[in-house]
């Protein structure tokens, strides 16, 4: 599905976003565009719209589209990537890692080579290993925070995101033409990216918001546990 620049009154996508924002009490946050580009290295493309949910004592929750124009011999088209981000302000951070719905060993090898990261072996958890691929340059720390609770939430989130992307494409099992949803984990941030061939219906983000917040809580708890364990070990030495 392709989109051209238009005012909200005539752009069904922007109307869809406005309805989503009203339902979940998000507010427009276009002033964050430059910060998001810098923080998440999003590359070229316009961030529109950007919505935020700010509540005292809670992490900042963001949702937005990135419109990217691609020009070719027959003209130009605009494709969409849809994001959900969680920004925490305190608590120990997890080691940087990237997780995606699993696609196959060939693609995993390409991703590892491209990023210079290692794909974690989590074969002790069969269902997770079959469903999710995790890449990191800090394998020991990453594996330490991937507790059972974190793995369960991560698998739930990426499975739901994958199904939403496939549904947007009108398929229930053809992975080859669908970019796998991926989640970037940073010391204070979570960033979920969905890039189906057709625009993801904005209402599909609803269930993913709760999963993102639950995963953030689980990661913070696992990170605190790791820090406490390291402190205890240092005191015993």
XYZ file of C-alpha atoms in Angstrom:
237
model
C 0.000 0.000 0.000
C 1.457 3.379 -1.020
C 0.845 6.849 0.369
C 1.317 10.379 -0.886
C 1.651 13.558 1.151
C -1.709 14.849 2.267
C -3.346 16.769 5.050
C -4.853 14.738 7.843
C -8.348 15.490 6.601
C -7.726 13.548 3.383
C -5.134 10.981 4.493
C -6.792 7.818 5.836
C -3.538 6.810 7.531
C -3.409 9.991 9.623
C -7.075 9.622 10.532
C -6.355 6.062 11.632
C -3.496 7.313 13.823
C -5.686 10.040 15.346
C -8.328 7.460 16.296
C -5.646 5.250 17.849
C -4.242 8.188 19.822
C -7.660 9.123 21.162
C -8.348 5.551 22.279
C -5.043 5.107 24.096
C -4.654 8.712 25.335
C -1.569 9.481 23.259
C -0.727 13.060 22.277
C 1.099 14.378 19.226
C 4.859 14.705 19.765
C 6.308 15.900 16.458
C 8.938 17.858 18.408
C 10.679 14.548 19.169
C 11.478 13.787 15.518
C 15.097 14.958 15.549
C 15.811 13.209 18.844
C 14.348 9.945 17.553
C 16.458 10.066 14.398
C 19.610 10.550 16.478
C 18.767 8.118 19.239
C 17.692 5.212 17.057
C 19.712 5.842 13.846
C 16.578 5.569 11.726
C 18.166 6.665 8.461
C 16.373 8.665 5.809
C 12.640 9.183 5.867
C 9.977 11.360 7.414
C 8.575 10.523 10.854
C 4.871 11.274 10.632
C 2.911 11.170 12.766
C 4.621 10.805 16.168
C 2.506 10.114 19.241
C 3.585 9.860 22.877
C 2.067 8.684 26.143
C 3.553 10.380 29.207
C 2.483 9.375 32.696
C 4.192 10.221 35.958
C 6.310 7.367 37.251
C 5.963 5.424 33.988
C 8.347 5.062 31.028
C 7.715 7.206 27.979
C 5.780 5.277 25.330
C 6.058 6.324 21.672
C 4.410 5.165 18.454
C 5.106 6.484 14.973
C 5.404 5.810 11.257
C 8.461 6.407 9.115
C 7.655 7.217 5.486
C 10.488 6.517 3.079
C 10.361 7.570 -0.561
C 12.008 5.329 -3.115
C 12.520 6.535 -6.665
C 12.786 4.273 -9.687
C 12.497 4.335 -13.469
C 8.689 4.250 -13.287
C 8.314 6.916 -10.608
C 8.416 7.013 -6.816
C 6.596 5.169 -4.062
C 6.431 5.717 -0.325
C 6.816 2.757 1.990
C 6.090 2.605 5.693
C 7.847 1.314 8.765
C 5.854 1.410 11.992
C 7.547 1.690 15.380
C 6.754 1.398 19.069
C 9.366 2.626 21.544
C 9.692 2.538 25.326
C 12.072 4.967 27.029
C 12.938 4.364 30.710
C 14.578 6.989 32.898
C 16.003 4.908 35.721
C 17.046 1.429 36.719
C 19.927 -0.727 35.446
C 19.985 -1.202 31.699
C 20.163 -4.429 29.739
C 23.153 -5.081 27.440
C 22.519 -3.959 23.836
C 20.926 -6.668 21.715
C 18.582 -7.157 18.781
C 15.873 -9.795 18.645
C 13.716 -10.758 15.686
C 11.105 -13.300 14.743
C 13.134 -16.208 13.391
C 13.367 -16.667 9.646
C 16.150 -19.196 8.956
C 19.852 -19.879 9.294
C 20.812 -18.191 6.022
C 19.219 -14.899 7.052
C 20.662 -15.242 10.540
C 24.134 -15.532 9.076
C 23.588 -12.405 6.984
C 22.343 -10.452 9.984
C 25.277 -11.527 12.151
C 27.759 -10.586 9.415
C 26.078 -7.248 8.766
C 25.949 -6.187 12.418
C 29.139 -7.824 13.665
C 27.062 -9.381 16.426
C 26.822 -12.978 17.608
C 23.623 -14.986 17.451
C 22.993 -16.331 20.924
C 22.558 -20.058 21.391
C 19.528 -20.506 23.636
C 18.902 -24.139 22.787
C 18.073 -24.888 26.431
C 14.723 -23.203 25.692
C 13.469 -25.066 22.638
C 10.277 -23.067 21.917
C 12.140 -19.757 22.219
C 15.054 -20.940 20.071
C 12.652 -22.015 17.312
C 10.764 -18.716 17.364
C 13.245 -15.931 18.117
C 16.773 -14.990 17.056
C 18.849 -12.795 19.384
C 22.034 -10.994 18.302
C 24.494 -9.184 20.559
C 28.126 -8.202 20.968
C 27.888 -8.885 24.704
C 26.780 -12.536 24.820
C 27.523 -13.189 28.490
C 25.617 -10.168 29.760
C 22.764 -10.629 27.289
C 22.299 -14.264 28.189
C 22.326 -13.370 31.889
C 19.348 -11.000 31.530
C 17.385 -13.283 29.214
C 15.639 -14.922 32.150
C 12.697 -17.230 31.612
C 10.298 -14.349 32.266
C 12.114 -12.131 29.735
C 12.205 -14.894 27.116
C 8.505 -15.574 27.549
C 7.602 -11.900 27.115
C 9.996 -11.456 24.195
C 8.637 -14.481 22.363
C 5.066 -13.354 23.011
C 5.776 -9.855 21.698
C 7.592 -10.911 18.528
C 5.113 -13.692 17.750
C 2.216 -11.241 18.044
C 4.075 -8.649 15.961
C 4.850 -11.252 13.305
C 1.236 -12.347 13.081
C 0.107 -8.726 12.795
C 2.580 -8.122 9.952
C 1.546 -11.283 8.131
C -2.123 -10.382 8.520
C -1.420 -6.948 7.032
C -0.011 -8.751 3.999
C -3.013 -11.023 3.725
C -1.078 -14.198 4.517
C -0.884 -16.528 7.502
C 2.405 -18.262 6.866
C 4.440 -16.963 3.918
C 7.555 -15.511 5.507
C 9.699 -15.039 2.408
C 8.253 -11.675 1.398
C 7.798 -10.296 4.905
C 10.568 -8.534 6.806
C 10.718 -10.051 10.282
C 9.628 -7.720 13.098
C 12.636 -6.842 15.208
C 13.239 -5.370 18.632
C 16.296 -3.324 19.550
C 17.160 -3.413 23.253
C 19.346 -0.661 24.675
C 20.360 0.371 28.199
C 17.245 2.550 28.539
C 15.231 1.878 25.390
C 13.169 -0.686 23.558
C 12.379 -0.118 19.880
C 10.037 -2.416 17.967
C 10.015 -2.112 14.163
C 7.378 -3.625 11.880
C 7.772 -3.436 8.119
C 5.159 -5.501 6.288
C 4.696 -5.036 2.546
C 1.307 -3.432 3.206
C 0.802 -0.742 5.840
C 0.264 -2.190 9.294
C -3.204 -1.266 10.595
C -2.583 1.143 13.472
C -5.114 -0.595 15.700
C -2.868 -3.691 15.580
C -0.431 -1.812 17.832
C -2.853 -1.927 20.762
C -1.948 -5.397 22.099
C 1.750 -4.756 21.399
C 1.827 -1.724 23.714
C 1.055 -3.855 26.757
C 3.595 -6.491 25.721
C 6.293 -3.824 25.279
C 5.655 -2.410 28.749
C 5.615 -5.889 30.309
C 8.886 -6.768 28.577
C 10.433 -3.534 29.836
C 9.483 -4.438 33.416
C 10.867 -7.969 33.033
C 14.148 -6.683 31.558
C 14.589 -4.152 34.346
C 14.001 -6.835 36.984
C 16.483 -9.206 35.309
C 19.058 -6.397 34.972
C 18.720 -5.468 38.655
C 19.164 -9.113 39.587
C 22.327 -9.294 37.483
C 23.747 -6.136 39.077
C 22.965 -7.432 42.571
C 24.628 -10.759 41.790
C 27.753 -9.023 40.498
C 27.941 -6.817 43.601
C 27.554 -9.815 45.871
C 30.329 -11.649 44.032
C 32.628 -8.650 44.317
C 32.044 -8.422 48.074
C 32.875 -12.105 48.496
C 36.186 -11.815 46.689
